[in-house]
Coordinates of C-alpha atoms and ligand atoms in Angstrom, one line a residue:
M27 CA 34.6 -7.5 5.3
T28 CA 31.1 -8.1 4.0
A29 CA 30.1 -5.5 1.4
T30 CA 26.7 -3.8 1.4
R31 CA 25.1 -3.1 -1.9
Q32 CA 26.1 0.5 -1.6
E33 CA 29.8 -0.2 -0.9
R34 CA 30.4 -2.5 -3.9
P35 CA 34.2 -2.9 -3.6
G36 CA 34.2 -5.1 -6.7
H37 CA 36.4 -8.2 -7.2
A38 CA 39.7 -6.2 -7.0
G39 CA 38.5 -4.3 -3.9
L40 CA 37.5 -7.5 -2.1
G41 CA 40.9 -8.9 -3.0
Q42 CA 42.7 -5.9 -1.4
A43 CA 40.5 -6.3 1.7
L44 CA 41.3 -10.0 2.0
M45 CA 45.1 -9.2 1.6
A46 CA 44.9 -6.4 4.2
A47 CA 43.2 -8.9 6.6
G48 CA 46.0 -11.4 6.0
V49 CA 43.9 -14.2 4.6
L50 CA 44.7 -13.8 0.9
S51 CA 48.4 -14.6 0.7
S52 CA 50.5 -13.2 -2.2
D53 CA 51.0 -16.6 -3.7
W54 CA 47.2 -16.9 -4.1
A55 CA 46.6 -13.4 -5.4
P56 CA 47.1 -14.2 -9.1
A57 CA 44.5 -17.1 -8.9
Y58 CA 42.1 -14.8 -7.0
A59 CA 42.5 -12.1 -9.7
A60 CA 42.0 -14.6 -12.6
V61 CA 39.2 -16.7 -11.2
P62 CA 36.1 -14.6 -10.2
R63 CA 33.6 -16.3 -7.9
G64 CA 30.8 -15.0 -10.1
A65 CA 31.8 -17.4 -12.9
F66 CA 30.7 -20.3 -10.7
L67 CA 27.5 -19.0 -9.3
P68 CA 23.9 -19.9 -10.5
E69 CA 21.4 -17.4 -11.8
L70 CA 19.3 -17.7 -8.6
M71 CA 21.3 -17.8 -5.4
W72 CA 20.8 -17.1 -1.6
P73 CA 23.7 -15.0 -0.2
W74 CA 23.8 -14.3 3.5
D75 CA 22.8 -10.7 4.1
V76 CA 24.3 -9.3 7.2
G77 CA 21.8 -6.5 7.5
A78 CA 18.9 -8.8 7.2
G79 CA 20.5 -11.5 9.3
R80 CA 19.4 -14.2 6.9
S81 CA 19.9 -15.7 3.5
V82 CA 18.1 -13.7 0.8
A83 CA 17.1 -14.8 -2.7
V84 CA 18.9 -12.9 -5.5
S85 CA 18.2 -13.4 -9.2
R86 CA 20.7 -12.4 -11.8
V87 CA 17.9 -11.8 -14.3
E88 CA 15.8 -9.6 -12.0
D89 CA 18.6 -7.7 -10.2
P90 CA 22.0 -8.1 -11.9
E91 CA 23.6 -5.4 -9.9
A92 CA 22.7 -7.0 -6.6
W93 CA 23.7 -10.4 -7.9
Q94 CA 27.2 -9.1 -8.9
A95 CA 27.6 -7.2 -5.6
Y96 CA 27.0 -10.3 -3.5
A97 CA 29.2 -12.4 -5.8
E98 CA 32.0 -10.0 -5.0
S99 CA 31.3 -9.8 -1.3
D100 CA 32.8 -11.8 1.6
C101 CA 29.6 -13.6 2.3
P102 CA 28.6 -17.3 2.0
I103 CA 26.2 -17.9 -0.8
V104 CA 23.8 -20.9 -0.6
T105 CA 23.3 -22.5 -4.0
Q106 CA 21.2 -25.5 -2.9
W107 CA 18.6 -26.2 -0.2
D108 CA 17.4 -29.5 1.2
D109 CA 19.6 -31.8 -1.0
G110 CA 17.9 -30.4 -4.1
E111 CA 14.4 -31.2 -3.0
H112 CA 13.5 -27.5 -2.4
T113 CA 11.8 -25.6 -5.2
G114 CA 10.8 -21.9 -5.4
T115 CA 12.6 -18.7 -4.7
E116 CA 12.4 -18.4 -0.9
P117 CA 15.1 -20.1 1.1
G118 CA 14.5 -23.7 2.1
A119 CA 15.0 -25.4 5.4
V120 CA 18.6 -26.7 5.4
A121 CA 21.4 -25.2 3.2
T122 CA 23.1 -28.2 1.5
S123 CA 25.4 -26.6 -1.0
S124 CA 27.1 -23.2 -1.2
A125 CA 30.0 -21.0 -2.3
S126 CA 31.9 -20.4 0.9
M127 CA 33.0 -17.0 2.1
P128 CA 36.1 -15.9 0.1
S129 CA 37.9 -15.2 3.4
V130 CA 37.3 -18.8 4.5
V131 CA 38.3 -20.2 1.1
F132 CA 41.7 -18.4 1.2
R133 CA 42.4 -19.2 4.9
M134 CA 42.0 -22.8 4.1
L135 CA 44.1 -22.6 0.8
R136 CA 46.8 -20.9 2.9
D137 CA 46.7 -23.8 5.4
L138 CA 46.9 -26.2 2.5
D139 CA 50.4 -24.8 1.6
V140 CA 50.4 -26.2 -2.0
R141 CA 53.7 -26.4 -4.0
P142 CA 54.1 -26.5 -7.8
G143 CA 53.2 -29.9 -9.2
D144 CA 51.1 -31.0 -6.2
R145 CA 48.1 -33.2 -6.7
V146 CA 45.1 -32.3 -4.7
L147 CA 41.9 -34.1 -3.8
E148 CA 39.0 -31.8 -2.9
V149 CA 36.0 -33.2 -1.1
G150 CA 32.9 -31.1 -1.6
T151 CA 33.0 -29.6 -5.1
G152 CA 30.0 -27.3 -4.6
T153 CA 30.1 -24.5 -7.2
G154 CA 33.6 -25.5 -8.4
W155 CA 35.2 -22.2 -7.5
N156 CA 37.7 -23.6 -5.0
A157 CA 38.6 -26.4 -7.5
A158 CA 39.1 -23.7 -10.2
L159 CA 41.4 -21.7 -7.9
L160 CA 43.5 -24.8 -7.3
A161 CA 43.5 -25.7 -11.0
H162 CA 44.7 -22.2 -11.9
R163 CA 47.6 -22.6 -9.5
L164 CA 48.5 -26.3 -10.1
G165 CA 47.0 -27.2 -13.5
A166 CA 43.5 -28.8 -14.0
G167 CA 45.1 -32.3 -14.3
N168 CA 46.4 -32.1 -10.8
V169 CA 43.1 -31.5 -9.1
V170 CA 40.3 -34.0 -8.5
S171 CA 37.1 -33.0 -6.8
V172 CA 34.4 -35.3 -5.3
E173 CA 30.8 -34.1 -4.9
V174 CA 28.0 -36.3 -3.4
D175 CA 25.1 -34.5 -5.1
G176 CA 24.6 -35.4 -8.8
G177 CA 23.0 -32.1 -9.8
V178 CA 25.7 -30.0 -8.0
A179 CA 28.5 -32.1 -9.5
D180 CA 27.0 -31.6 -13.1
A181 CA 26.7 -27.9 -12.6
A182 CA 30.2 -27.6 -11.3
R183 CA 31.6 -29.7 -14.1
K184 CA 29.9 -27.5 -16.7
A185 CA 31.1 -24.3 -15.0
L186 CA 34.7 -25.6 -14.8
E187 CA 34.7 -26.5 -18.5
R188 CA 33.1 -23.2 -19.4
F189 CA 35.9 -21.4 -17.5
G190 CA 38.6 -23.5 -19.3
V191 CA 39.7 -25.5 -16.3
P192 CA 38.4 -29.0 -16.9
V193 CA 38.9 -30.4 -13.4
E194 CA 37.9 -34.0 -13.0
V195 CA 34.7 -33.9 -10.9
V196 CA 33.6 -37.3 -9.5
Q197 CA 30.1 -37.8 -8.2
G198 CA 30.3 -40.0 -5.1
D199 CA 30.8 -40.1 -1.4
G200 CA 33.9 -38.1 -0.6
F201 CA 34.2 -40.1 2.6
D202 CA 35.9 -42.8 0.5
G203 CA 38.2 -40.3 -1.1
W204 CA 39.0 -41.1 -4.7
D205 CA 41.4 -44.0 -4.9
R206 CA 41.9 -43.9 -8.7
G207 CA 43.6 -40.5 -8.5
A208 CA 45.9 -41.3 -5.5
P209 CA 48.5 -40.6 -4.3
Y210 CA 47.7 -37.0 -3.4
D211 CA 50.0 -34.4 -1.9
R212 CA 47.1 -32.6 -0.3
V213 CA 43.5 -33.4 0.7
V214 CA 41.1 -30.6 1.4
A215 CA 37.5 -30.9 2.6
T216 CA 35.1 -28.1 2.1
C217 CA 32.3 -29.7 4.2
G218 CA 32.4 -30.2 8.0
L219 CA 33.4 -33.6 9.3
R220 CA 32.8 -35.3 12.6
A221 CA 35.1 -38.2 11.7
V222 CA 38.1 -38.0 9.4
P223 CA 38.1 -41.1 7.1
V224 CA 41.1 -43.4 7.2
A225 CA 40.9 -43.6 3.4
W226 CA 42.2 -40.0 3.1
M227 CA 45.3 -40.9 5.0
R228 CA 45.9 -43.9 2.8
Q229 CA 45.4 -41.8 -0.4
C230 CA 47.6 -38.9 0.8
R231 CA 51.4 -39.4 0.6
P232 CA 53.4 -39.6 3.8
G233 CA 54.2 -36.0 4.8
G234 CA 51.2 -34.8 2.8
L235 CA 48.6 -32.5 4.4
I236 CA 44.9 -33.0 5.1
V237 CA 43.0 -29.7 5.7
V238 CA 39.5 -30.4 7.1
P239 CA 36.8 -28.5 9.0
W240 CA 36.2 -30.8 12.0
G241 CA 34.2 -30.6 15.1
T242 CA 32.0 -32.5 17.5
H243 CA 28.2 -32.7 17.7
F244 CA 28.3 -30.5 20.8
G245 CA 27.6 -27.5 18.5
N246 CA 27.5 -26.6 14.8
G247 CA 30.9 -24.9 14.9
D248 CA 34.0 -26.5 13.4
A249 CA 37.7 -25.7 13.5
V250 CA 40.1 -26.2 10.6
A251 CA 42.4 -29.1 11.4
R252 CA 45.7 -29.2 9.5
L253 CA 46.9 -32.8 9.7
T254 CA 50.3 -34.1 8.5
V255 CA 50.2 -37.7 7.3
A256 CA 52.8 -39.8 9.2
E257 CA 55.7 -41.5 7.4
D258 CA 54.1 -44.9 7.8
G259 CA 50.8 -43.5 6.4
R260 CA 48.9 -45.0 9.4
S261 CA 48.1 -41.7 11.2
A262 CA 47.7 -38.0 10.7
S263 CA 48.1 -35.3 13.3
G264 CA 48.2 -31.5 13.6
P265 CA 46.9 -28.4 15.1
F266 CA 43.6 -26.6 14.6
T267 CA 44.2 -23.3 12.8
G268 CA 40.9 -21.4 13.7
P269 CA 37.2 -21.6 13.9
V270 CA 34.9 -22.0 10.9
E271 CA 31.4 -23.2 10.1
F272 CA 30.6 -25.5 7.2
M273 CA 27.7 -27.5 6.1
K274 CA 28.4 -31.1 7.2
L275 CA 29.4 -34.1 5.1
R276 CA 26.0 -35.6 4.2
A277 CA 26.3 -38.8 6.2
Q278 CA 27.7 -37.0 9.3
R279 CA 24.9 -34.5 9.8
L280 CA 23.2 -34.7 13.2
P281 CA 19.5 -35.0 12.8
P282 CA 17.7 -32.4 14.9
V283 CA 17.4 -33.3 18.6
V284 CA 13.7 -33.8 19.5
H285 CA 13.2 -32.2 22.9
R286 CA 10.1 -34.2 23.8
E287 CA 12.0 -37.5 23.3
Y288 CA 14.1 -36.4 26.3
V289 CA 11.8 -34.4 28.5
S290 CA 8.4 -36.0 28.7
G291 CA 7.1 -33.9 31.6
S292 CA 8.7 -30.6 32.8
V293 CA 12.2 -29.5 33.7
A294 CA 11.2 -30.1 37.4
D295 CA 11.5 -33.8 36.7
G296 CA 15.2 -33.4 37.0
D297 CA 17.3 -33.2 40.1
T298 CA 18.1 -29.6 40.8
R299 CA 21.0 -27.6 42.2
T300 CA 22.7 -24.2 41.6
T301 CA 26.0 -23.4 40.0
P302 CA 28.3 -20.4 40.4
L303 CA 28.6 -20.2 36.6
V304 CA 27.1 -17.1 35.0
E305 CA 26.0 -16.7 31.4
E306 CA 28.9 -14.5 30.2
A307 CA 31.5 -16.9 31.5
F308 CA 29.8 -19.9 30.2
L309 CA 28.8 -18.9 26.7
D310 CA 32.0 -16.8 26.3
G311 CA 30.4 -14.2 24.0
E312 CA 31.0 -15.6 20.5
R313 CA 28.7 -18.0 18.7
F314 CA 31.6 -20.3 17.8
S315 CA 33.9 -19.7 20.8
A316 CA 36.9 -21.8 21.7
H317 CA 35.1 -22.5 24.9
G318 CA 32.3 -24.3 23.2
F319 CA 34.7 -26.1 21.0
A320 CA 36.7 -27.3 24.0
L321 CA 33.6 -28.5 25.8
G322 CA 32.8 -30.6 22.8
L323 CA 36.3 -32.1 22.9
L324 CA 35.9 -33.0 26.6
V325 CA 32.3 -34.0 27.0
P326 CA 31.5 -37.0 24.6
D327 CA 28.2 -37.6 22.8
C328 CA 26.5 -34.4 24.0
R329 CA 24.5 -31.7 22.1
Q330 CA 24.2 -28.2 23.5
V331 CA 21.2 -26.1 22.5
V332 CA 21.4 -22.4 23.6
A333 CA 17.8 -21.0 23.7
W334 CA 16.8 -17.3 23.0
K335 CA 17.1 -15.0 26.0
E336 CA 13.6 -13.9 27.1
D337 CA 12.7 -11.7 30.1
G338 CA 16.3 -11.8 31.3
A339 CA 16.4 -15.6 31.3
R340 CA 18.4 -17.9 29.0
P341 CA 18.0 -21.7 29.2
V342 CA 20.9 -23.8 27.9
W343 CA 20.0 -27.4 27.2
L344 CA 22.3 -30.4 27.1
Y345 CA 21.1 -33.6 25.5
S346 CA 23.0 -36.9 25.6
L347 CA 23.5 -38.6 22.3
S348 CA 24.3 -41.9 23.9
D349 CA 21.1 -42.2 26.0
R350 CA 18.2 -40.0 27.0
S351 CA 19.9 -38.1 29.8
W352 CA 19.4 -34.3 29.7
A353 CA 20.3 -31.2 31.7
C354 CA 19.1 -27.6 31.7
A355 CA 20.9 -24.6 33.1
Q356 CA 18.7 -21.5 33.5
F357 CA 20.9 -18.4 33.4
R358 CA 19.0 -15.4 34.7
D359 CA 20.4 -11.8 35.1
G360 CA 21.3 -11.0 38.6
E361 CA 20.4 -14.5 40.0
R362 CA 22.3 -17.6 40.8
T363 CA 22.1 -20.1 37.9
R364 CA 19.8 -23.1 38.6
V365 CA 20.4 -26.4 37.0
W366 CA 18.3 -29.5 36.5
Q367 CA 19.7 -32.9 35.5
H368 CA 17.9 -36.1 34.6
G369 CA 19.0 -39.6 33.5
R370 CA 22.1 -41.8 34.0
R371 CA 24.5 -39.2 32.9
R372 CA 25.0 -36.0 35.0
L373 CA 25.5 -33.9 31.9
W374 CA 25.8 -30.5 33.7
D375 CA 28.4 -32.0 36.1
E376 CA 30.4 -33.2 33.0
V377 CA 30.1 -29.8 31.3
E378 CA 31.0 -27.9 34.4
A379 CA 34.1 -30.0 35.0
A380 CA 35.1 -29.4 31.4
H381 CA 34.6 -25.6 31.9
V382 CA 36.8 -25.6 35.0
W383 CA 39.5 -27.6 33.1
W384 CA 39.4 -25.0 30.3
Q385 CA 39.7 -22.1 32.8
E386 CA 42.5 -23.8 34.7
N387 CA 44.4 -24.3 31.4
G388 CA 44.4 -20.6 30.6
R389 CA 41.2 -20.5 28.5
P390 CA 43.0 -21.9 25.4
G391 CA 41.9 -20.8 21.9
H392 CA 41.3 -23.1 19.0
D393 CA 44.9 -23.0 17.9
R394 CA 46.2 -24.6 21.1
F395 CA 44.2 -27.7 20.4
G396 CA 45.1 -30.4 17.9
L397 CA 43.8 -33.7 16.5
T398 CA 45.3 -37.0 15.8
V399 CA 43.6 -39.7 13.7
D400 CA 44.8 -43.3 13.4
D401 CA 43.4 -46.8 12.9
G402 CA 42.4 -46.7 16.6
G403 CA 40.2 -43.6 16.4
H404 CA 40.4 -39.9 17.0
W405 CA 42.4 -38.2 19.7
A406 CA 42.4 -34.6 20.9
W407 CA 45.3 -32.8 22.6
L408 CA 46.2 -29.4 24.1
D409 CA 49.6 -28.1 23.1
D410 CA 51.3 -31.6 23.2
P411 CA 50.3 -34.4 20.8
S412 CA 51.9 -37.0 23.2
R413 CA 49.3 -36.2 25.9
A414 CA 46.2 -36.9 23.8
W415 CA 42.8 -38.2 25.0
P416 CA 40.4 -40.4 23.0
L417 CA 37.4 -38.9 21.4
S418 CA 34.0 -40.5 20.7
V419 CA 33.3 -39.9 17.0
P420 CA 30.3 -41.1 15.0
V421 CA 31.2 -44.1 12.7
Ligands
LIG8 C1 30.3 -25.6 1.3 S1 29.9 -26.6 -0.1 C2 31.5 -26.6 -1.0 C3 32.0 -25.3 -1.5 C4 32.9 -25.5 -2.7 N1 34.2 -26.1 -2.5 C5 32.9 -24.3 -3.6 O1 34.1 -23.9 -4.0 O2 31.9 -23.8 -4.0 C6 29.9 -28.2 0.6 C7 29.7 -29.3 -0.5 O3 30.0 -30.6 0.1 C8 29.1 -31.5 -0.5 N2 29.1 -32.7 0.2 C9 28.5 -33.1 1.4 N3 28.7 -34.3 1.7 C10 29.6 -34.8 0.8 C11 30.2 -36.1 0.6 N4 29.9 -37.1 1.4 N5 31.0 -36.3 -0.4 C12 31.3 -35.2 -1.3 N6 30.7 -34.0 -1.2 C13 29.9 -33.8 -0.2 C14 27.8 -30.8 -0.5 O4 26.9 -31.4 -1.4 C15 28.2 -29.4 -0.9 O5 28.2 -29.2 -2.3

């Protein structure tokens, strides 16, 4: 659905494509038509360019046509790098604020299932576009949005006022929610979480919905969890609705794993064996596959790093986040896969057992998994919430 500069479907054309794809529902179509994403984007922005395979700098002053074309495309657009420390035109190191892909925005709004008069808390204001869509539908007074970054919050506040939807934008840590505006009927996060805060359950009414991109540190991918708050307000539970990738809640980002802090010598320091697993079965094709998501649910405190394939060989590294154990599987075309493991944890054994479990359960997609959050922690389940297993989440 991403438009090239030549295609230029325009705002209306993108809306039709989103409807045809089933992500823009008819109840959200009037808000989509009335609230163009471009009204919330800065003069200099970094859309993801599919052709180039990277974020590219686009200035409204220097190339207004390109700027407009990207604003009306189904692509994510970075609006801040490195928590605002980055200067200059070229992309920075870590994208820290963005306007999400329209298809993702409307998938999540569909999951949020708002009703007239609902009060909504959004965590992660970003540009303010999502808050403006909600305000168009529900009234600006029924939407509160929390943004951790002062500069981002200011810009969003101004854009929302300019557009005529003066949503309350609170600068603060959205992990705490926003007690003063509670109770909410809906809570929606537009940043990825590793732990869902209990505060959101307390601030959302019983029967209300929390829609949140959630995942484990196993990889960068998340899935959208659609949690219903229990009648006693002490837990929230529900299925995942599909894969998604979001920049993470600031305090829940995983710092980059430093290889040499794990492997001081060579891979040969590990105990070695072979495995019948081959690359295609193990990586399951897609970058954010249900397979990788499932492994993250089953193998606690582990980070997977998939290296580039070179000369027919692809190493996959596993790093323990609870100690310095590591494992490496070397997938090589036409050869048996060799594995090395080192440390107290036998990480490859854990991951292989999880892989076998996933296969034996019919290779479930994201939507067969679910999440329950209560005072005692986080729980994952497959098909049946009553057969949940505990998860290790960062506190
Ligand atoms: C993908 S952007 C949000 C997109 C936005 N909803 C829009 O319509 O443009 C994620 C935002 O979450 C913010 N964020 C990260 N951690 C946060 C936190 N702890 N509390 C509130 N906002 C946070 C980031 O600063 C960033 O602006």
